[in-house]
PDB file of C-alpha atoms and ligand atoms in Angstrom:
ATOM      1  CA  MET A  14      49.294 -33.859 -11.061  1.00 97.00           C
ATOM      2  CA  LYS A  15      50.472 -31.710  -8.160  1.00 98.00           C
ATOM      3  CA  ILE A  16      52.319 -28.440  -7.839  1.00 98.00           C
ATOM      4  CA  ARG A  17      54.300 -27.174  -4.857  1.00 98.00           C
ATOM      5  CA  ILE A  18      53.266 -23.692  -3.824  1.00 98.00           C
ATOM      6  CA  SER A  19      54.479 -21.416  -1.051  1.00 96.00           C
ATOM      7  CA  SER A  20      51.307 -19.718   0.054  1.00 85.00           C
ATOM      8  CA  SER A  21      47.703 -19.249  -0.820  1.00 85.00           C
ATOM      9  CA  THR A  22      46.881 -18.051  -4.282  1.00 91.00           C
ATOM     10  CA  THR A  23      46.298 -14.306  -4.522  1.00 94.00           C
ATOM     11  CA  PHE A  24      43.198 -13.271  -6.437  1.00 95.00           C
ATOM     12  CA  ASP A  25      43.451  -9.496  -6.462  1.00 94.00           C
ATOM     13  CA  SER A  26      46.996  -8.436  -7.290  1.00 94.00           C
ATOM     14  CA  ILE A  27      47.524  -5.186  -9.211  1.00 95.00           C
ATOM     15  CA  VAL A  28      51.349  -5.218  -9.088  1.00 93.00           C
ATOM     16  CA  ASP A  29      52.257  -8.493 -10.813  1.00 95.00           C
ATOM     17  CA  GLY A  30      51.280  -7.463 -14.326  1.00 96.00           C
ATOM     18  CA  PRO A  31      48.535  -5.224 -15.742  1.00 96.00           C
ATOM     19  CA  GLY A  32      45.010  -5.186 -14.368  1.00 97.00           C
ATOM     20  CA  LEU A  33      43.558  -7.360 -11.658  1.00 98.00           C
ATOM     21  CA  ARG A  34      45.358 -10.699 -11.521  1.00 98.00           C
ATOM     22  CA  MET A  35      45.392 -14.085  -9.862  1.00 98.00           C
ATOM     23  CA  VAL A  36      48.924 -14.951  -8.709  1.00 98.00           C
ATOM     24  CA  ILE A  37      50.240 -18.472  -8.150  1.00 98.00           C
ATOM     25  CA  TRP A  38      53.220 -18.424  -5.764  1.00 97.00           C
ATOM     26  CA  THR A  39      55.395 -21.421  -6.602  1.00 98.00           C
ATOM     27  CA  GLN A  40      57.691 -22.902  -3.970  1.00 98.00           C
ATOM     28  CA  GLY A  41      61.412 -23.507  -4.582  1.00 98.00           C
ATOM     29  CA  CYS A  42      64.119 -21.244  -5.965  1.00 98.00           C
ATOM     30  CA  ILE A  43      67.807 -21.777  -6.730  1.00 98.00           C
ATOM     31  CA  HIS A  44      68.843 -18.234  -7.622  1.00 98.00           C
ATOM     32  CA  ASN A  45      69.675 -16.786  -4.206  1.00 97.00           C
ATOM     33  CA  CYS A  46      69.297 -13.166  -5.265  1.00 98.00           C
ATOM     34  CA  LYS A  47      70.703 -10.836  -2.639  1.00 97.00           C
ATOM     35  CA  ASP A  48      67.900  -9.091  -0.671  1.00 96.00           C
ATOM     36  CA  CYS A  49      65.198 -11.340  -2.149  1.00 96.00           C
ATOM     37  CA  HIS A  50      61.787 -10.339  -0.789  1.00 90.00           C
ATOM     38  CA  ASN A  51      60.486 -13.914  -0.735  1.00 92.00           C
ATOM     39  CA  PRO A  52      63.187 -16.020   1.002  1.00 95.00           C
ATOM     40  CA  GLN A  53      60.503 -18.312   2.416  1.00 95.00           C
ATOM     41  CA  THR A  54      59.938 -19.579  -1.137  1.00 96.00           C
ATOM     42  CA  HIS A  55      63.501 -20.882  -1.645  1.00 97.00           C
ATOM     43  CA  ASP A  56      63.333 -24.319   0.000  1.00 97.00           C
ATOM     44  CA  ILE A  57      62.339 -26.789  -2.732  1.00 97.00           C
ATOM     45  CA  CYS A  58      60.835 -29.016  -0.032  1.00 97.00           C
ATOM     46  CA  GLY A  59      59.013 -26.143   1.696  1.00 97.00           C
ATOM     47  CA  GLY A  60      55.512 -24.834   1.185  1.00 97.00           C
ATOM     48  CA  HIS A  61      52.916 -27.463   0.374  1.00 97.00           C
ATOM     49  CA  GLU A  62      51.638 -29.456  -2.569  1.00 97.00           C
ATOM     50  CA  VAL A  63      48.221 -28.934  -4.095  1.00 97.00           C
ATOM     51  CA  GLU A  64      46.416 -30.674  -6.922  1.00 98.00           C
ATOM     52  CA  ILE A  65      46.555 -28.546 -10.050  1.00 98.00           C
ATOM     53  CA  ASP A  66      42.856 -29.356 -10.539  1.00 98.00           C
ATOM     54  CA  ASN A  67      42.152 -27.142  -7.509  1.00 97.00           C
ATOM     55  CA  ILE A  68      43.984 -24.242  -9.144  1.00 97.00           C
ATOM     56  CA  ILE A  69      42.256 -24.865 -12.476  1.00 98.00           C
ATOM     57  CA  SER A  70      38.889 -24.889 -10.762  1.00 98.00           C
ATOM     58  CA  ASN A  71      39.699 -21.449  -9.298  1.00 97.00           C
ATOM     59  CA  ILE A  72      40.784 -20.194 -12.727  1.00 98.00           C
ATOM     60  CA  LYS A  73      37.435 -21.231 -14.198  1.00 98.00           C
ATOM     61  CA  LYS A  74      35.617 -19.160 -11.559  1.00 97.00           C
ATOM     62  CA  LEU A  75      37.494 -15.912 -12.282  1.00 97.00           C
ATOM     63  CA  LYS A  76      35.275 -13.087 -13.453  1.00 96.00           C
ATOM     64  CA  LEU A  77      36.955  -9.710 -12.896  1.00 96.00           C
ATOM     65  CA  GLN A  78      40.566 -10.751 -13.402  1.00 98.00           C
ATOM     66  CA  ARG A  79      42.408  -9.905 -16.596  1.00 98.00           C
ATOM     67  CA  GLY A  80      44.966 -12.657 -16.215  1.00 98.00           C
ATOM     68  CA  ILE A  81      47.092 -14.916 -14.075  1.00 98.00           C
ATOM     69  CA  THR A  82      50.718 -14.498 -13.021  1.00 98.00           C
ATOM     70  CA  LEU A  83      53.181 -17.282 -12.220  1.00 98.00           C
ATOM     71  CA  SER A  84      55.557 -16.109  -9.524  1.00 97.00           C
ATOM     72  CA  GLY A  85      57.494 -17.549  -6.625  1.00 94.00           C
ATOM     73  CA  GLY A  86      59.942 -18.912  -6.027  1.00 96.00           C
ATOM     74  CA  GLU A  87      61.090 -20.014  -9.448  1.00 98.00           C
ATOM     75  CA  PRO A  88      58.164 -21.052 -11.655  1.00 98.00           C
ATOM     76  CA  PHE A  89      60.431 -22.796 -14.168  1.00 98.00           C
ATOM     77  CA  LEU A  90      61.395 -25.436 -11.601  1.00 98.00           C
ATOM     78  CA  GLN A  91      57.882 -26.840 -12.193  1.00 98.00           C
ATOM     79  CA  PRO A  92      57.255 -26.282 -15.907  1.00 98.00           C
ATOM     80  CA  GLU A  93      55.049 -29.314 -16.537  1.00 98.00           C
ATOM     81  CA  ALA A  94      52.422 -28.489 -13.899  1.00 98.00           C
ATOM     82  CA  LEU A  95      52.458 -24.815 -14.852  1.00 98.00           C
ATOM     83  CA  GLU A  96      52.050 -25.673 -18.525  1.00 98.00           C
ATOM     84  CA  VAL A  97      48.702 -27.316 -17.730  1.00 98.00           C
ATOM     85  CA  ILE A  98      47.647 -24.335 -15.583  1.00 98.00           C
ATOM     86  CA  ALA A  99      48.732 -21.708 -18.121  1.00 98.00           C
ATOM     87  CA  LYS A 100      47.023 -23.587 -20.950  1.00 98.00           C
ATOM     88  CA  GLU A 101      43.766 -23.598 -18.986  1.00 98.00           C
ATOM     89  CA  ALA A 102      44.079 -19.876 -18.302  1.00 98.00           C
ATOM     90  CA  LYS A 103      44.404 -19.185 -22.028  1.00 98.00           C
ATOM     91  CA  ILE A 104      41.348 -21.332 -22.766  1.00 98.00           C
ATOM     92  CA  ASN A 105      39.483 -19.112 -20.296  1.00 98.00           C
ATOM     93  CA  ASN A 106      40.580 -15.944 -22.125  1.00 98.00           C
ATOM     94  CA  LEU A 107      43.037 -14.857 -19.441  1.00 98.00           C
ATOM     95  CA  ASP A 108      46.468 -13.497 -20.250  1.00 98.00           C
ATOM     96  CA  VAL A 109      49.457 -15.211 -18.643  1.00 98.00           C
ATOM     97  CA  TRP A 110      52.491 -13.483 -17.178  1.00 98.00           C
ATOM     98  CA  SER A 111      55.404 -15.268 -15.537  1.00 98.00           C
ATOM     99  CA  TYR A 112      58.402 -14.217 -13.528  1.00 98.00           C
ATOM    100  CA  THR A 113      61.673 -16.136 -13.663  1.00 98.00           C
ATOM    101  CA  GLY A 114      65.189 -15.714 -12.290  1.00 98.00           C
ATOM    102  CA  PHE A 115      66.524 -17.385 -15.436  1.00 98.00           C
ATOM    103  CA  THR A 116      67.034 -15.366 -18.585  1.00 98.00           C
ATOM    104  CA  PHE A 117      64.920 -16.159 -21.632  1.00 98.00           C
ATOM    105  CA  GLU A 118      68.068 -17.407 -23.367  1.00 98.00           C
ATOM    106  CA  GLN A 119      68.979 -19.711 -20.459  1.00 98.00           C
ATOM    107  CA  LEU A 120      65.523 -21.280 -20.466  1.00 98.00           C
ATOM    108  CA  LEU A 121      65.884 -22.310 -24.113  1.00 98.00           C
ATOM    109  CA  ASP A 122      69.630 -22.923 -24.282  1.00 97.00           C
ATOM    110  CA  SER A 123      70.450 -26.089 -26.238  1.00 97.00           C
ATOM    111  CA  ARG A 124      72.547 -27.286 -23.260  1.00 98.00           C
ATOM    112  CA  ASN A 125      69.600 -26.932 -20.869  1.00 98.00           C
ATOM    113  CA  PRO A 126      68.109 -30.406 -20.280  1.00 98.00           C
ATOM    114  CA  ASN A 127      64.753 -28.772 -19.460  1.00 98.00           C
ATOM    115  CA  ARG A 128      64.573 -26.631 -22.584  1.00 98.00           C
ATOM    116  CA  PHE A 129      61.686 -28.528 -24.177  1.00 98.00           C
ATOM    117  CA  LYS A 130      59.642 -28.430 -20.962  1.00 98.00           C
ATOM    118  CA  ASN A 131      60.427 -24.737 -20.690  1.00 98.00           C
ATOM    119  CA  LEU A 132      59.395 -24.183 -24.303  1.00 98.00           C
ATOM    120  CA  ASN A 133      56.126 -26.029 -23.757  1.00 98.00           C
ATOM    121  CA  LEU A 134      55.341 -23.696 -20.865  1.00 98.00           C
ATOM    122  CA  LEU A 135      56.494 -20.577 -22.719  1.00 98.00           C
ATOM    123  CA  LYS A 136      54.070 -21.396 -25.544  1.00 98.00           C
ATOM    124  CA  HIS A 137      51.231 -20.567 -23.117  1.00 98.00           C
ATOM    125  CA  ILE A 138      52.817 -17.428 -21.626  1.00 98.00           C
ATOM    126  CA  ASP A 139      52.196 -13.937 -23.035  1.00 98.00           C
ATOM    127  CA  VAL A 140      54.755 -11.961 -21.061  1.00 98.00           C
ATOM    128  CA  LEU A 141      57.885 -13.083 -19.206  1.00 98.00           C
ATOM    129  CA  VAL A 142      59.758 -10.883 -16.726  1.00 98.00           C
ATOM    130  CA  ASP A 143      63.188 -12.501 -16.740  1.00 98.00           C
ATOM    131  CA  GLY A 144      66.490 -12.374 -14.873  1.00 98.00           C
ATOM    132  CA  LYS A 145      67.623 -12.422 -11.274  1.00 98.00           C
ATOM    133  CA  PHE A 146      66.853  -9.547  -8.940  1.00 97.00           C
ATOM    134  CA  GLU A 147      70.076  -7.514  -8.748  1.00 98.00           C
ATOM    135  CA  LEU A 148      70.256  -5.315  -5.677  1.00 97.00           C
ATOM    136  CA  ASP A 149      72.636  -2.743  -7.218  1.00 97.00           C
ATOM    137  CA  LYS A 150      70.159  -2.298 -10.076  1.00 97.00           C
ATOM    138  CA  LYS A 151      67.090  -2.045  -7.840  1.00 96.00           C
ATOM    139  CA  ASP A 152      64.814   0.813  -8.853  1.00 93.00           C
ATOM    140  CA  PHE A 153      61.404   1.671  -7.385  1.00 90.00           C
ATOM    141  CA  ASN A 154      60.437   3.476 -10.600  1.00 91.00           C
ATOM    142  CA  LEU A 155      60.336   0.307 -12.637  1.00 94.00           C
ATOM    143  CA  LYS A 156      56.943  -1.134 -13.389  1.00 91.00           C
ATOM    144  CA  PHE A 157      56.381  -4.868 -12.790  1.00 95.00           C
ATOM    145  CA  ARG A 158      60.107  -5.520 -12.224  1.00 95.00           C
ATOM    146  CA  GLY A 159      62.491  -4.973  -9.350  1.00 95.00           C
ATOM    147  CA  SER A 160      65.848  -4.259 -10.988  1.00 96.00           C
ATOM    148  CA  SER A 161      66.799  -2.683 -14.294  1.00 96.00           C
ATOM    149  CA  ASN A 162      68.568  -5.797 -15.640  1.00 97.00           C
ATOM    150  CA  GLN A 163      65.207  -7.588 -15.749  1.00 97.00           C
ATOM    151  CA  ARG A 164      63.287  -7.498 -19.022  1.00 97.00           C
ATOM    152  CA  VAL A 165      59.578  -7.494 -19.803  1.00 97.00           C
ATOM    153  CA  ILE A 166      59.470  -9.860 -22.763  1.00 98.00           C
ATOM    154  CA  ASP A 167      56.750 -10.400 -25.348  1.00 98.00           C
ATOM    155  CA  VAL A 168      56.986 -14.192 -25.438  1.00 98.00           C
ATOM    156  CA  VAL A 169      54.693 -14.740 -28.409  1.00 98.00           C
ATOM    157  CA  LYS A 170      56.770 -12.443 -30.632  1.00 98.00           C
ATOM    158  CA  SER A 171      60.079 -13.680 -29.212  1.00 98.00           C
ATOM    159  CA  LEU A 172      59.265 -17.299 -30.024  1.00 98.00           C
ATOM    160  CA  LYS A 173      57.994 -16.322 -33.462  1.00 98.00           C
ATOM    161  CA  TYR A 174      61.057 -14.277 -34.426  1.00 97.00           C
ATOM    162  CA  LYS A 175      63.528 -16.410 -32.432  1.00 95.00           C
ATOM    163  CA  LYS A 176      64.992 -13.413 -30.602  1.00 96.00           C
ATOM    164  CA  VAL A 177      64.044 -11.485 -27.477  1.00 97.00           C
ATOM    165  CA  MET A 178      61.356  -8.882 -28.218  1.00 97.00           C
ATOM    166  CA  LEU A 179      60.505  -6.513 -25.361  1.00 97.00           C
ATOM    167  CA  VAL A 180      57.142  -5.077 -24.357  1.00 96.00           C
ATOM    168  CA  GLU A 181      58.317  -1.512 -24.893  1.00 91.00           C
ATOM    169  CA  GLU A 182      55.474   0.167 -22.968  1.00 87.00           C
ATOM    170  CA  TYR A 183      56.611  -1.552 -19.782  1.00 89.00           C
ATOM    171  CA  MET A 184      60.331  -1.065 -20.407  1.00 88.00           C
ATOM    172  CA  GLN A 185      60.072   2.722 -20.875  1.00 72.00           C
ATOM    173  CA  ASP A 186      58.357   3.599 -17.618  1.00 59.00           C
ATOM    174  CA  ASN A 187      61.530   4.430 -15.729  1.00 53.00           C
ATOM    175  CA  LEU A 188      61.293   8.229 -15.778  1.00 45.00           C
ATOM    176  CA  PHE A 189      64.675   8.797 -14.147  1.00 45.00           C
ATOM    177  CA  GLU A 190      66.525   6.506 -16.545  1.00 44.00           C
ATOM    178  CA  ALA A 191      64.813   8.074 -19.556  1.00 39.00           C
ATOM    179  CA  ARG A 192      66.085  11.567 -18.670  1.00 35.00           C
TER     180      ARG A 192
HETATM  181  S1  SF4 K 227      64.507 -15.427  -8.400  1.00 70.24           S
HETATM  182 FE1  SF4 K 227      62.990 -14.333  -7.198  1.00 70.24          FE
HETATM  183  S2  SF4 K 227      62.425 -15.721  -5.501  1.00 70.24           S
HETATM  184 FE2  SF4 K 227      64.338 -16.477  -6.410  1.00 70.24          FE
HETATM  185  S3  SF4 K 227      65.956 -15.559  -5.127  1.00 70.24           S
HETATM  186 FE3  SF4 K 227      65.649 -14.212  -6.909  1.00 70.24          FE
HETATM  187  S4  SF4 K 227      64.167 -12.656  -6.225  1.00 70.24           S
HETATM  188 FE4  SF4 K 227      64.074 -14.388  -4.768  1.00 70.24          FE
END
């Protein structure tokens, strides 16, 4: 199985979730957020394809990293390949974060033809940062998210209780908003 990625995997990110992380930059995005920082990732035919076995082999070699992060681009345009990758990360005791321009509710909406594929991927994700980047809500004080509409979601709890449950420690770090 192959996955389309935009650039080389990053192995030492400290801004895409807590701790040292490996980041997989998926290629292809349909959200067109104004002032997106990664416009080169939008073309669904851009980037290049790699065998997911190559990515899994890199995951197995990780030693210092706390987890992996699925970013892009829109990861949920390729849920099946990422499900295999995320599952392998969990087997290797890594936590899994993912970004998405969709909301959690949109991913699992009963009218969404991809909802079961999305659910299968979500089952292997610990934390989801959801929602489009909204320029008028951009805030440099936010941790791990670009605009205040985005949510840092505890996926395990949210699936268990069937409602969005936030990771409060990462939602309360906006000092200016809290005052
Ligand atoms: S979802 Fe992310 S990659 Fe896609 S347009 Fe928005 S900010 Fe850019």
